[in-house]
Amino acid sequence: MQTRTATAVSCANIAFIKYWGNRDSDLRLPANSSLSMNLAGLETRTTVAFDSALPGDEVVIDGVPQSGPAKERVSKHLDHVRRLARLESPARVGSVNNFPIGTGIASSASAFAALTVAACAAAGLLLSERELSALARLGSGSAARSVPGGFVEWIAAERHEDSFAFSIAPPEHWALVDLVAVVSREH
């Protein structure tokens, strides 16, 4: 098999109406619906390359090779994509944020949205925005909201395929600004 590669960019988001826990933790189905806006300029860029020559998944975040729980979380999410695509190849994942991770700016949301979109494209899957949003949610609940653009609603539902996010208005609809001042890159 040849290497299949794709890159995706996704924005962090901030909730106006937060979801307060999960009704199903395995599927990350939220207890309630939520509203958010994507934060233009706070981006995660992720490249995924499926390559059968790799001995296992390789994950590099902000230039640092990952192991342990961070790598396991990415690999587990890639397993969802591999199952859908009937693909067994390991993947090389490179992800870069232009904002600090672990500081409350929804880096996991943008990261898993970008990972989902890039991995699906690299695997040759042609999923709708709704399907991508639901799939991203399995990696990080808020990632569902980072797939569509602008102002977004995430629907709480009983079933996996019914809990997804969609745009309710384009970015320019409301003249809202979220100002982020980075005073430290520490977790």
One Martini backbone bead per residue (centre of mass of N, CA, C, O) as a GRO file, in nm:
protein
  187
    1MET     BB    1   0.098   0.035   0.020
    2GLN     BB    2   0.048   0.352   0.008
    3THR     BB    3   0.080   0.658   0.109
    4ARG     BB    4  -0.159   0.843   0.304
    5THR     BB    5  -0.228   1.201   0.286
    6ALA     BB    6  -0.341   1.459   0.528
    7THR     BB    7  -0.469   1.795   0.591
    8ALA     BB    8  -0.585   1.985   0.884
    9VAL     BB    9  -0.791   2.262   1.002
   10SER     BB   10  -0.866   2.383   1.339
   11CYS     BB   11  -1.069   2.536   1.574
   12ALA     BB   12  -1.129   2.666   1.843
   13ASN     BB   13  -1.368   2.682   2.120
   14ILE     BB   14  -1.651   2.859   2.270
   15ALA     BB   15  -1.885   2.849   2.519
   16PHE     BB   16  -2.206   2.964   2.605
   17ILE     BB   17  -2.324   2.670   2.621
   18LYS     BB   18  -2.259   2.420   2.816
   19TYR     BB   19  -2.155   2.104   2.883
   20TRP     BB   20  -2.259   1.884   3.170
   21GLY     BB   21  -2.161   1.623   3.071
   22ASN     BB   22  -2.230   1.275   3.044
   23ARG     BB   23  -2.451   1.016   2.945
   24ASP     BB   24  -2.198   0.892   2.767
   25SER     BB   25  -1.864   0.824   2.794
   26ASP     BB   26  -1.786   0.647   2.548
   27LEU     BB   27  -1.951   0.854   2.336
   28ARG     BB   28  -1.978   1.148   2.435
   29LEU     BB   29  -2.263   1.211   2.542
   30PRO     BB   30  -2.443   1.467   2.619
   31ALA     BB   31  -2.661   1.603   2.858
   32ASN     BB   32  -2.646   1.866   2.672
   33SER     BB   33  -2.676   2.115   2.486
   34SER     BB   34  -2.482   2.350   2.272
   35LEU     BB   35  -2.304   2.668   2.246
   36SER     BB   36  -2.079   2.820   1.995
   37MET     BB   37  -1.752   2.949   1.902
   38ASN     BB   38  -1.521   3.001   1.676
   39LEU     BB   39  -1.157   3.069   1.683
   40ALA     BB   40  -1.010   3.268   1.503
   41GLY     BB   41  -0.652   3.190   1.506
   42LEU     BB   42  -0.707   2.915   1.670
   43GLU     BB   43  -0.494   2.653   1.571
   44THR     BB   44  -0.496   2.324   1.421
   45ARG     BB   45  -0.241   2.129   1.258
   46THR     BB   46  -0.299   1.819   1.076
   47THR     BB   47  -0.112   1.524   0.994
   48VAL     BB   48  -0.191   1.227   0.800
   49ALA     BB   49  -0.017   0.900   0.765
   50PHE     BB   50  -0.067   0.614   0.601
   51ASP     BB   51   0.166   0.333   0.682
   52SER     BB   52   0.261   0.001   0.647
   53ALA     BB   53   0.575   0.043   0.737
   54LEU     BB   54   0.490   0.089   1.009
   55PRO     BB   55   0.498  -0.039   1.339
   56GLY     BB   56   0.331   0.221   1.434
   57ASP     BB   57   0.215   0.471   1.582
   58GLU     BB   58   0.285   0.823   1.527
   59VAL     BB   59   0.329   1.103   1.764
   60VAL     BB   60   0.332   1.465   1.705
   61ILE     BB   61   0.346   1.746   1.934
   62ASP     BB   62   0.492   2.027   1.892
   63GLY     BB   63   0.765   1.839   1.826
   64VAL     BB   64   0.668   1.601   2.027
   65PRO     BB   65   0.700   1.297   2.107
   66GLN     BB   66   0.463   1.047   2.183
   67SER     BB   67   0.340   0.886   2.482
   68GLY     BB   68   0.117   0.715   2.619
   69PRO     BB   69  -0.183   0.866   2.666
   70ALA     BB   70  -0.165   1.051   2.417
   71LYS     BB   71  -0.116   0.830   2.206
   72GLU     BB   72  -0.355   0.644   2.282
   73ARG     BB   73  -0.580   0.848   2.211
   74VAL     BB   74  -0.510   0.872   1.912
   75SER     BB   75  -0.519   0.571   1.836
   76LYS     BB   76  -0.811   0.524   1.918
   77HIS     BB   77  -0.922   0.722   1.708
   78LEU     BB   78  -0.798   0.586   1.457
   79ASP     BB   79  -0.961   0.321   1.489
   80HIS     BB   80  -1.228   0.436   1.391
   81VAL     BB   81  -1.128   0.498   1.106
   82ARG     BB   82  -1.023   0.220   1.028
   83ARG     BB   83  -1.293   0.075   1.050
   84LEU     BB   84  -1.445   0.243   0.835
   85ALA     BB   85  -1.200   0.185   0.609
   86ARG     BB   86  -1.066  -0.087   0.628
   87LEU     BB   87  -0.793  -0.033   0.802
   88GLU     BB   88  -0.444  -0.121   0.925
   89SER     BB   89  -0.267   0.112   0.918
   90PRO     BB   90  -0.051   0.300   1.030
   91ALA     BB   91   0.032   0.627   1.177
   92ARG     BB   92   0.132   0.959   1.102
   93VAL     BB   93   0.136   1.227   1.345
   94GLY     BB   94   0.105   1.584   1.297
   95SER     BB   95   0.087   1.850   1.548
   96VAL     BB   96  -0.011   2.206   1.549
   97ASN     BB   97  -0.011   2.487   1.757
   98ASN     BB   98  -0.084   2.851   1.793
   99PHE     BB   99  -0.136   2.754   2.090
  100PRO     BB  100  -0.167   2.665   2.402
  101ILE     BB  101  -0.177   2.382   2.582
  102GLY     BB  102  -0.360   2.335   2.873
  103THR     BB  103  -0.536   2.646   2.910
  104GLY     BB  104  -0.856   2.653   2.816
  105ILE     BB  105  -0.864   2.662   2.465
  106ALA     BB  106  -0.953   2.394   2.320
  107SER     BB  107  -0.727   2.190   2.207
  108SER     BB  108  -0.881   1.918   2.186
  109ALA     BB  109  -1.092   2.009   1.987
  110SER     BB  110  -0.908   2.093   1.751
  111ALA     BB  111  -0.741   1.832   1.740
  112PHE     BB  112  -0.980   1.621   1.685
  113ALA     BB  113  -1.089   1.759   1.437
  114ALA     BB  114  -0.831   1.750   1.264
  115LEU     BB  115  -0.781   1.447   1.288
  116THR     BB  116  -1.044   1.351   1.161
  117VAL     BB  117  -1.026   1.491   0.885
  118ALA     BB  118  -0.745   1.384   0.803
  119ALA     BB  119  -0.791   1.077   0.842
  120CYS     BB  120  -1.030   1.049   0.646
  121ALA     BB  121  -0.886   1.151   0.396
  122ALA     BB  122  -0.645   0.947   0.404
  123ALA     BB  123  -0.861   0.694   0.401
  124GLY     BB  124  -1.102   0.778   0.186
  125LEU     BB  125  -1.326   0.927   0.332
  126LEU     BB  126  -1.677   1.036   0.268
  127LEU     BB  127  -1.783   1.264   0.486
  128SER     BB  128  -1.988   1.439   0.649
  129GLU     BB  129  -2.010   1.684   0.872
  130ARG     BB  130  -2.184   1.525   1.067
  131GLU     BB  131  -1.998   1.271   1.080
  132LEU     BB  132  -1.741   1.420   1.169
  133SER     BB  133  -1.854   1.534   1.431
  134ALA     BB  134  -1.926   1.264   1.567
  135LEU     BB  135  -1.640   1.146   1.550
  136ALA     BB  136  -1.485   1.368   1.706
  137ARG     BB  137  -1.638   1.325   1.978
  138LEU     BB  138  -1.480   1.058   2.056
  139GLY     BB  139  -1.217   1.223   2.140
  140SER     BB  140  -1.384   1.505   2.189
  141GLY     BB  141  -1.659   1.654   2.257
  142SER     BB  142  -1.586   1.954   2.149
  143ALA     BB  143  -1.502   1.866   1.856
  144ALA     BB  144  -1.779   1.883   1.725
  145ARG     BB  145  -1.761   2.215   1.722
  146SER     BB  146  -1.484   2.225   1.527
  147VAL     BB  147  -1.595   2.149   1.243
  148PRO     BB  148  -1.773   2.366   1.218
  149GLY     BB  149  -1.854   2.692   1.151
  150GLY     BB  150  -1.877   2.942   1.368
  151PHE     BB  151  -2.183   2.910   1.488
  152VAL     BB  152  -2.272   2.647   1.728
  153GLU     BB  153  -2.454   2.338   1.750
  154TRP     BB  154  -2.493   2.082   2.000
  155ILE     BB  155  -2.643   1.772   2.007
  156ALA     BB  156  -2.827   1.602   2.215
  157ALA     BB  157  -2.829   1.238   2.245
  158GLU     BB  158  -2.877   0.882   2.237
  159ARG     BB  159  -2.712   0.866   1.968
  160HIS     BB  160  -2.434   0.891   1.792
  161GLU     BB  161  -2.557   0.996   1.505
  162ASP     BB  162  -2.728   1.242   1.673
  163SER     BB  163  -2.445   1.366   1.784
  164PHE     BB  164  -2.398   1.693   1.667
  165ALA     BB  165  -2.270   1.960   1.474
  166PHE     BB  166  -2.384   2.299   1.369
  167SER     BB  167  -2.445   2.568   1.190
  168ILE     BB  168  -2.622   2.885   1.273
  169ALA     BB  169  -2.373   3.079   1.191
  170PRO     BB  170  -2.166   3.282   1.071
  171PRO     BB  171  -1.894   3.456   1.180
  172GLU     BB  172  -2.032   3.752   1.092
  173HIS     BB  173  -2.313   3.771   1.235
  174TRP     BB  174  -2.153   3.844   1.496
  175ALA     BB  175  -1.977   4.102   1.681
  176LEU     BB  176  -1.761   3.895   1.808
  177VAL     BB  177  -1.496   3.883   2.060
  178ASP     BB  178  -1.202   3.692   2.142
  179LEU     BB  179  -0.960   3.751   2.382
  180VAL     BB  180  -0.618   3.633   2.376
  181ALA     BB  181  -0.374   3.622   2.639
  182VAL     BB  182  -0.048   3.519   2.639
  183VAL     BB  183   0.152   3.456   2.943
  184SER     BB  184   0.170   3.134   2.901
  185ARG     BB  185   0.277   2.789   2.803
  186GLU     BB  186   0.178   2.653   3.042
  187HIS     BB  187  -0.020   2.397   3.184
   0.00000   0.00000   0.00000
